[in-house]
Amino acid sequence: MNRAALPPLLVVTDRHGAHRPLAETVRAAVAGGARFVWLRDRDLDREARRALALDFLAALTPLGGHLVIGADIALAAKTGAHGVHLGGTAGPRGIAQARAALGPDALIGVSAHGPEEVAAAAEAGADYATLSPIFSTASKPGYGPALGLSALEACRTLPIPVFALGGIDANNASICLDAGAAGIAAMGSPMRAADPEAETRALLRTLGG
């Protein structure tokens, strides 16, 4: 798909942080306007992830939305997901494998933890990258100190969309766009919200979506 057409909000799943069952949480986010979802939850067994992927696709596809599967190229192919989101260690080989398996129109995203990793992902053929942690975050501890807005500014000239991830909510999403992000990737904000639909609407209002 056209990289420029990616929605500005990428919802990242985390059933451990969600107040409701994960399928219900994601459907609420979709009802609130989310059109781009990354099925993370890598500790689930394959069949459970497959069931969630099919549920999410049923909600997203009629609305023109997109689902990417975290790390599992085979599961993305099997479920008909729109692409895969790879870890930063996948490297050029992993990106090439994903492209070969899923085809030229698949979305291939990469997790990056510095501008140089975003640049490498772009050179290897990724379609987008998440950059984290921009701010301190309770959802993904242990990823080092917050990068800050300067890391997003350093990615302005790179040829793929960059989604700011880490400690982002409706209060600071817009400054990430001002710093050069194409959008935000939100885990804790929609997952932990008492009302994921309302939280998603608030995020999209902030993003101008």
PDB file of C-alpha atoms in Angstrom:
ATOM      1  CA  MET A   1       0.000   0.000   0.000  1.00  0.00           C
ATOM      2  CA  ASN A   2       0.961   3.661  -0.255  1.00  0.00           C
ATOM      3  CA  ARG A   3       3.105   4.448   2.795  1.00  0.00           C
ATOM      4  CA  ALA A   4       1.704   7.969   2.886  1.00  0.00           C
ATOM      5  CA  ALA A   5      -1.784   6.506   3.365  1.00  0.00           C
ATOM      6  CA  LEU A   6      -0.984   4.833   6.676  1.00  0.00           C
ATOM      7  CA  PRO A   7      -3.325   5.986   9.462  1.00  0.00           C
ATOM      8  CA  PRO A   8      -1.705   8.261  12.064  1.00  0.00           C
ATOM      9  CA  LEU A   9      -2.572   5.961  14.972  1.00  0.00           C
ATOM     10  CA  LEU A  10      -1.102   2.477  15.376  1.00  0.00           C
ATOM     11  CA  VAL A  11      -2.766   0.608  18.256  1.00  0.00           C
ATOM     12  CA  VAL A  12      -0.413  -1.918  19.855  1.00  0.00           C
ATOM     13  CA  THR A  13      -1.999  -4.804  21.750  1.00  0.00           C
ATOM     14  CA  ASP A  14      -1.143  -5.784  25.314  1.00  0.00           C
ATOM     15  CA  ARG A  15      -3.661  -8.076  26.950  1.00  0.00           C
ATOM     16  CA  HIS A  16      -1.790  -7.901  30.282  1.00  0.00           C
ATOM     17  CA  GLY A  17      -2.483  -4.179  30.512  1.00  0.00           C
ATOM     18  CA  ALA A  18      -6.047  -4.264  29.209  1.00  0.00           C
ATOM     19  CA  HIS A  19      -8.997  -3.974  31.583  1.00  0.00           C
ATOM     20  CA  ARG A  20     -11.191  -5.998  29.229  1.00  0.00           C
ATOM     21  CA  PRO A  21     -10.568  -9.106  27.113  1.00  0.00           C
ATOM     22  CA  LEU A  22      -8.178  -8.182  24.327  1.00  0.00           C
ATOM     23  CA  ALA A  23     -10.627  -8.814  21.486  1.00  0.00           C
ATOM     24  CA  GLU A  24     -13.179  -6.556  23.168  1.00  0.00           C
ATOM     25  CA  THR A  25     -10.575  -3.856  23.778  1.00  0.00           C
ATOM     26  CA  VAL A  26      -9.428  -3.815  20.169  1.00  0.00           C
ATOM     27  CA  ARG A  27     -12.970  -3.812  18.826  1.00  0.00           C
ATOM     28  CA  ALA A  28     -13.705  -0.820  21.061  1.00  0.00           C
ATOM     29  CA  ALA A  29     -10.632   0.956  19.685  1.00  0.00           C
ATOM     30  CA  VAL A  30     -11.803   0.218  16.142  1.00  0.00           C
ATOM     31  CA  ALA A  31     -15.228   1.603  17.035  1.00  0.00           C
ATOM     32  CA  GLY A  32     -13.387   4.724  18.200  1.00  0.00           C
ATOM     33  CA  GLY A  33     -11.710   5.114  14.819  1.00  0.00           C
ATOM     34  CA  ALA A  34      -8.562   2.974  14.976  1.00  0.00           C
ATOM     35  CA  ARG A  35      -7.688   1.620  11.531  1.00  0.00           C
ATOM     36  CA  PHE A  36      -4.185   0.270  12.131  1.00  0.00           C
ATOM     37  CA  VAL A  37      -3.490  -2.463  14.710  1.00  0.00           C
ATOM     38  CA  TRP A  38      -0.336  -4.373  15.631  1.00  0.00           C
ATOM     39  CA  LEU A  39      -1.087  -7.729  17.234  1.00  0.00           C
ATOM     40  CA  ARG A  40       1.816  -8.053  19.638  1.00  0.00           C
ATOM     41  CA  ASP A  41       1.217 -10.425  22.617  1.00  0.00           C
ATOM     42  CA  ARG A  42       4.003 -12.717  21.505  1.00  0.00           C
ATOM     43  CA  ASP A  43       3.684 -14.974  24.547  1.00  0.00           C
ATOM     44  CA  LEU A  44       0.351 -16.360  23.353  1.00  0.00           C
ATOM     45  CA  ASP A  45       0.343 -19.734  21.615  1.00  0.00           C
ATOM     46  CA  ARG A  46      -0.077 -19.825  17.854  1.00  0.00           C
ATOM     47  CA  GLU A  47      -3.744 -20.850  17.853  1.00  0.00           C
ATOM     48  CA  ALA A  48      -4.742 -18.108  20.296  1.00  0.00           C
ATOM     49  CA  ARG A  49      -2.924 -15.504  18.219  1.00  0.00           C
ATOM     50  CA  ARG A  50      -4.542 -16.862  15.070  1.00  0.00           C
ATOM     51  CA  ALA A  51      -8.018 -16.534  16.608  1.00  0.00           C
ATOM     52  CA  LEU A  52      -7.301 -12.957  17.679  1.00  0.00           C
ATOM     53  CA  ALA A  53      -5.909 -12.088  14.253  1.00  0.00           C
ATOM     54  CA  LEU A  54      -9.044 -13.351  12.531  1.00  0.00           C
ATOM     55  CA  ASP A  55     -11.232 -11.448  14.986  1.00  0.00           C
ATOM     56  CA  PHE A  56      -9.305  -8.221  14.412  1.00  0.00           C
ATOM     57  CA  LEU A  57      -9.390  -8.689  10.643  1.00  0.00           C
ATOM     58  CA  ALA A  58     -13.155  -9.138  10.746  1.00  0.00           C
ATOM     59  CA  ALA A  59     -13.423  -5.776  12.483  1.00  0.00           C
ATOM     60  CA  LEU A  60     -10.821  -3.887  10.445  1.00  0.00           C
ATOM     61  CA  THR A  61     -11.077  -5.123   6.877  1.00  0.00           C
ATOM     62  CA  PRO A  62     -14.636  -3.886   6.142  1.00  0.00           C
ATOM     63  CA  LEU A  63     -13.512  -0.431   7.276  1.00  0.00           C
ATOM     64  CA  GLY A  64     -10.378  -0.385   5.154  1.00  0.00           C
ATOM     65  CA  GLY A  65      -8.185  -0.940   8.201  1.00  0.00           C
ATOM     66  CA  HIS A  66      -4.887  -2.789   8.500  1.00  0.00           C
ATOM     67  CA  LEU A  67      -3.598  -5.509  10.801  1.00  0.00           C
ATOM     68  CA  VAL A  68       0.072  -6.387  11.201  1.00  0.00           C
ATOM     69  CA  ILE A  69       1.233  -9.454  13.141  1.00  0.00           C
ATOM     70  CA  GLY A  70       4.169  -9.079  15.488  1.00  0.00           C
ATOM     71  CA  ALA A  71       7.196 -11.144  14.415  1.00  0.00           C
ATOM     72  CA  ASP A  72       5.340 -14.116  12.902  1.00  0.00           C
ATOM     73  CA  ILE A  73       5.558 -14.029   9.102  1.00  0.00           C
ATOM     74  CA  ALA A  74       3.926 -17.433   8.709  1.00  0.00           C
ATOM     75  CA  LEU A  75       0.934 -16.456  10.836  1.00  0.00           C
ATOM     76  CA  ALA A  76       0.521 -13.235   8.880  1.00  0.00           C
ATOM     77  CA  ALA A  77       0.426 -15.226   5.654  1.00  0.00           C
ATOM     78  CA  LYS A  78      -1.922 -17.855   7.040  1.00  0.00           C
ATOM     79  CA  THR A  79      -4.481 -15.395   8.387  1.00  0.00           C
ATOM     80  CA  GLY A  80      -4.379 -12.975   5.473  1.00  0.00           C
ATOM     81  CA  ALA A  81      -3.158 -10.143   7.686  1.00  0.00           C
ATOM     82  CA  HIS A  82      -2.008  -7.013   5.917  1.00  0.00           C
ATOM     83  CA  GLY A  83       1.580  -7.415   7.028  1.00  0.00           C
ATOM     84  CA  VAL A  84       4.057  -8.106   9.790  1.00  0.00           C
ATOM     85  CA  HIS A  85       5.868  -6.037  12.389  1.00  0.00           C
ATOM     86  CA  LEU A  86       9.428  -7.260  12.959  1.00  0.00           C
ATOM     87  CA  GLY A  87      11.773  -6.778  15.882  1.00  0.00           C
ATOM     88  CA  GLY A  88      14.823  -4.642  15.424  1.00  0.00           C
ATOM     89  CA  THR A  89      17.071  -7.706  15.321  1.00  0.00           C
ATOM     90  CA  ALA A  90      15.364  -9.043  12.177  1.00  0.00           C
ATOM     91  CA  GLY A  91      17.736  -7.037  10.007  1.00  0.00           C
ATOM     92  CA  PRO A  92      17.770  -6.899   6.214  1.00  0.00           C
ATOM     93  CA  ARG A  93      17.441 -10.668   5.945  1.00  0.00           C
ATOM     94  CA  GLY A  94      14.265 -10.717   8.023  1.00  0.00           C
ATOM     95  CA  ILE A  95      12.759  -7.875   6.010  1.00  0.00           C
ATOM     96  CA  ALA A  96      13.630  -9.671   2.760  1.00  0.00           C
ATOM     97  CA  GLN A  97      12.081 -12.905   4.041  1.00  0.00           C
ATOM     98  CA  ALA A  98       8.895 -11.096   5.003  1.00  0.00           C
ATOM     99  CA  ARG A  99       8.672  -9.420   1.616  1.00  0.00           C
ATOM    100  CA  ALA A 100       9.222 -12.693  -0.224  1.00  0.00           C
ATOM    101  CA  ALA A 101       6.587 -14.492   1.848  1.00  0.00           C
ATOM    102  CA  LEU A 102       3.927 -11.781   1.956  1.00  0.00           C
ATOM    103  CA  GLY A 103       4.349 -10.040  -1.369  1.00  0.00           C
ATOM    104  CA  PRO A 104       5.033  -6.527  -2.604  1.00  0.00           C
ATOM    105  CA  ASP A 105       1.854  -5.004  -1.209  1.00  0.00           C
ATOM    106  CA  ALA A 106       2.300  -6.258   2.370  1.00  0.00           C
ATOM    107  CA  LEU A 107       3.071  -3.826   5.164  1.00  0.00           C
ATOM    108  CA  ILE A 108       6.423  -4.525   6.781  1.00  0.00           C
ATOM    109  CA  GLY A 109       7.195  -2.599   9.922  1.00  0.00           C
ATOM    110  CA  VAL A 110      10.263  -2.652  12.148  1.00  0.00           C
ATOM    111  CA  SER A 111      10.835  -1.709  15.772  1.00  0.00           C
ATOM    112  CA  ALA A 112      13.690   0.771  16.062  1.00  0.00           C
ATOM    113  CA  HIS A 113      15.369   2.276  19.100  1.00  0.00           C
ATOM    114  CA  GLY A 114      17.368   5.009  17.426  1.00  0.00           C
ATOM    115  CA  PRO A 115      17.388   7.022  14.192  1.00  0.00           C
ATOM    116  CA  GLU A 116      20.189   4.907  12.748  1.00  0.00           C
ATOM    117  CA  GLU A 117      18.018   1.805  13.104  1.00  0.00           C
ATOM    118  CA  VAL A 118      15.169   3.561  11.285  1.00  0.00           C
ATOM    119  CA  ALA A 119      17.591   4.436   8.473  1.00  0.00           C
ATOM    120  CA  ALA A 120      18.758   0.817   8.238  1.00  0.00           C
ATOM    121  CA  ALA A 121      15.179  -0.453   8.122  1.00  0.00           C
ATOM    122  CA  ALA A 122      14.330   1.986   5.349  1.00  0.00           C
ATOM    123  CA  GLU A 123      17.366   0.930   3.326  1.00  0.00           C
ATOM    124  CA  ALA A 124      16.383  -2.729   3.735  1.00  0.00           C
ATOM    125  CA  GLY A 125      12.897  -2.116   2.354  1.00  0.00           C
ATOM    126  CA  ALA A 126      10.663  -1.694   5.400  1.00  0.00           C
ATOM    127  CA  ASP A 127       7.480   0.311   4.909  1.00  0.00           C
ATOM    128  CA  TYR A 128       7.437   2.013   8.305  1.00  0.00           C
ATOM    129  CA  ALA A 129       9.151   1.940  11.675  1.00  0.00           C
ATOM    130  CA  THR A 130       8.233   2.548  15.275  1.00  0.00           C
ATOM    131  CA  LEU A 131      10.783   4.517  17.280  1.00  0.00           C
ATOM    132  CA  SER A 132      10.879   3.996  21.038  1.00  0.00           C
ATOM    133  CA  PRO A 133      10.882   4.922  23.787  1.00  0.00           C
ATOM    134  CA  ILE A 134      10.223   8.571  23.031  1.00  0.00           C
ATOM    135  CA  PHE A 135       9.101   9.225  26.615  1.00  0.00           C
ATOM    136  CA  SER A 136       9.372   7.166  29.775  1.00  0.00           C
ATOM    137  CA  THR A 137       6.843   4.362  29.728  1.00  0.00           C
ATOM    138  CA  ALA A 138       5.433   1.769  32.099  1.00  0.00           C
ATOM    139  CA  SER A 139       4.349  -0.478  29.222  1.00  0.00           C
ATOM    140  CA  LYS A 140       7.839  -1.243  27.916  1.00  0.00           C
ATOM    141  CA  PRO A 141      10.394  -0.849  30.694  1.00  0.00           C
ATOM    142  CA  GLY A 142      13.976  -1.867  30.125  1.00  0.00           C
ATOM    143  CA  TYR A 143      14.410  -0.302  26.682  1.00  0.00           C
ATOM    144  CA  GLY A 144      16.866   2.289  27.880  1.00  0.00           C
ATOM    145  CA  PRO A 145      16.435   5.992  28.574  1.00  0.00           C
ATOM    146  CA  ALA A 146      13.799   8.009  26.782  1.00  0.00           C
ATOM    147  CA  LEU A 147      15.013   9.186  23.366  1.00  0.00           C
ATOM    148  CA  GLY A 148      13.070  12.432  23.426  1.00  0.00           C
ATOM    149  CA  LEU A 149      11.712  14.481  20.559  1.00  0.00           C
ATOM    150  CA  SER A 150      15.157  15.061  19.084  1.00  0.00           C
ATOM    151  CA  ALA A 151      15.210  11.441  17.898  1.00  0.00           C
ATOM    152  CA  LEU A 152      12.059  12.068  15.871  1.00  0.00           C
ATOM    153  CA  GLU A 153      13.528  15.256  14.463  1.00  0.00           C
ATOM    154  CA  ALA A 154      16.563  13.265  13.318  1.00  0.00           C
ATOM    155  CA  CYS A 155      14.278  11.030  11.247  1.00  0.00           C
ATOM    156  CA  ARG A 156      12.559  13.831   9.319  1.00  0.00           C
ATOM    157  CA  THR A 157      14.502  13.237   6.110  1.00  0.00           C
ATOM    158  CA  LEU A 158      14.207   9.454   6.108  1.00  0.00           C
ATOM    159  CA  PRO A 159      11.981   7.917   3.408  1.00  0.00           C
ATOM    160  CA  ILE A 160       9.626   5.855   5.573  1.00  0.00           C
ATOM    161  CA  PRO A 161       6.945   6.913   8.069  1.00  0.00           C
ATOM    162  CA  VAL A 162       8.065   6.860  11.689  1.00  0.00           C
ATOM    163  CA  PHE A 163       5.585   6.200  14.501  1.00  0.00           C
ATOM    164  CA  ALA A 164       6.520   7.537  17.917  1.00  0.00           C
ATOM    165  CA  LEU A 165       6.143   4.896  20.624  1.00  0.00           C
ATOM    166  CA  GLY A 166       6.567   4.989  24.378  1.00  0.00           C
ATOM    167  CA  GLY A 167       4.736   7.035  26.966  1.00  0.00           C
ATOM    168  CA  ILE A 168       2.447   8.689  24.434  1.00  0.00           C
ATOM    169  CA  ASP A 169      -1.141   9.718  25.096  1.00  0.00           C
ATOM    170  CA  ALA A 170      -3.580  12.421  24.047  1.00  0.00           C
ATOM    171  CA  ASN A 171      -1.599  15.011  26.022  1.00  0.00           C
ATOM    172  CA  ASN A 172       1.666  14.682  24.104  1.00  0.00           C
ATOM    173  CA  ALA A 173       0.769  13.054  20.781  1.00  0.00           C
ATOM    174  CA  SER A 174       0.633  16.307  18.844  1.00  0.00           C
ATOM    175  CA  ILE A 175       4.155  17.378  19.806  1.00  0.00           C
ATOM    176  CA  CYS A 176       5.433  14.113  18.329  1.00  0.00           C
ATOM    177  CA  LEU A 177       3.873  15.096  15.009  1.00  0.00           C
ATOM    178  CA  ASP A 178       5.417  18.551  15.331  1.00  0.00           C
ATOM    179  CA  ALA A 179       8.799  16.868  15.806  1.00  0.00           C
ATOM    180  CA  GLY A 180       8.441  14.937  12.556  1.00  0.00           C
ATOM    181  CA  ALA A 181       6.605  11.708  13.399  1.00  0.00           C
ATOM    182  CA  ALA A 182       4.122  10.461  10.814  1.00  0.00           C
ATOM    183  CA  GLY A 183       1.960   9.192  13.652  1.00  0.00           C
ATOM    184  CA  ILE A 184       2.018   7.541  17.032  1.00  0.00           C
ATOM    185  CA  ALA A 185       1.983   3.940  18.194  1.00  0.00           C
ATOM    186  CA  ALA A 186       0.004   3.631  21.415  1.00  0.00           C
ATOM    187  CA  MET A 187      -0.065   0.643  23.727  1.00  0.00           C
ATOM    188  CA  GLY A 188      -0.743   1.684  27.299  1.00  0.00           C
ATOM    189  CA  SER A 189      -3.113   4.521  26.515  1.00  0.00           C
ATOM    190  CA  PRO A 190      -5.831   2.531  24.693  1.00  0.00           C
ATOM    191  CA  MET A 191      -5.136  -0.789  26.407  1.00  0.00           C
ATOM    192  CA  ARG A 192      -5.378   0.488  29.990  1.00  0.00           C
ATOM    193  CA  ALA A 193      -8.225   2.896  29.358  1.00  0.00           C
ATOM    194  CA  ALA A 194     -11.522   2.233  31.121  1.00  0.00           C
ATOM    195  CA  ASP A 195     -13.154   3.277  27.844  1.00  0.00           C
ATOM    196  CA  PRO A 196     -10.864   2.321  24.918  1.00  0.00           C
ATOM    197  CA  GLU A 197     -13.309   3.715  22.386  1.00  0.00           C
ATOM    198  CA  ALA A 198     -13.315   7.158  23.983  1.00  0.00           C
ATOM    199  CA  GLU A 199      -9.545   7.094  24.470  1.00  0.00           C
ATOM    200  CA  THR A 200      -9.031   6.252  20.811  1.00  0.00           C
ATOM    201  CA  ARG A 201     -11.305   9.089  19.754  1.00  0.00           C
ATOM    202  CA  ALA A 202      -9.312  11.452  21.980  1.00  0.00           C
ATOM    203  CA  LEU A 203      -6.016  10.306  20.456  1.00  0.00           C
ATOM    204  CA  LEU A 204      -7.331  10.753  16.919  1.00  0.00           C
ATOM    205  CA  ARG A 205      -8.647  14.233  17.703  1.00  0.00           C
ATOM    206  CA  THR A 206      -5.185  15.173  18.914  1.00  0.00           C
ATOM    207  CA  LEU A 207      -3.680  13.740  15.742  1.00  0.00           C
ATOM    208  CA  GLY A 208      -6.161  15.568  13.547  1.00  0.00           C
ATOM    209  CA  GLY A 209      -7.739  12.306  12.431  1.00  0.00           C
TER     210      GLY A 209
END
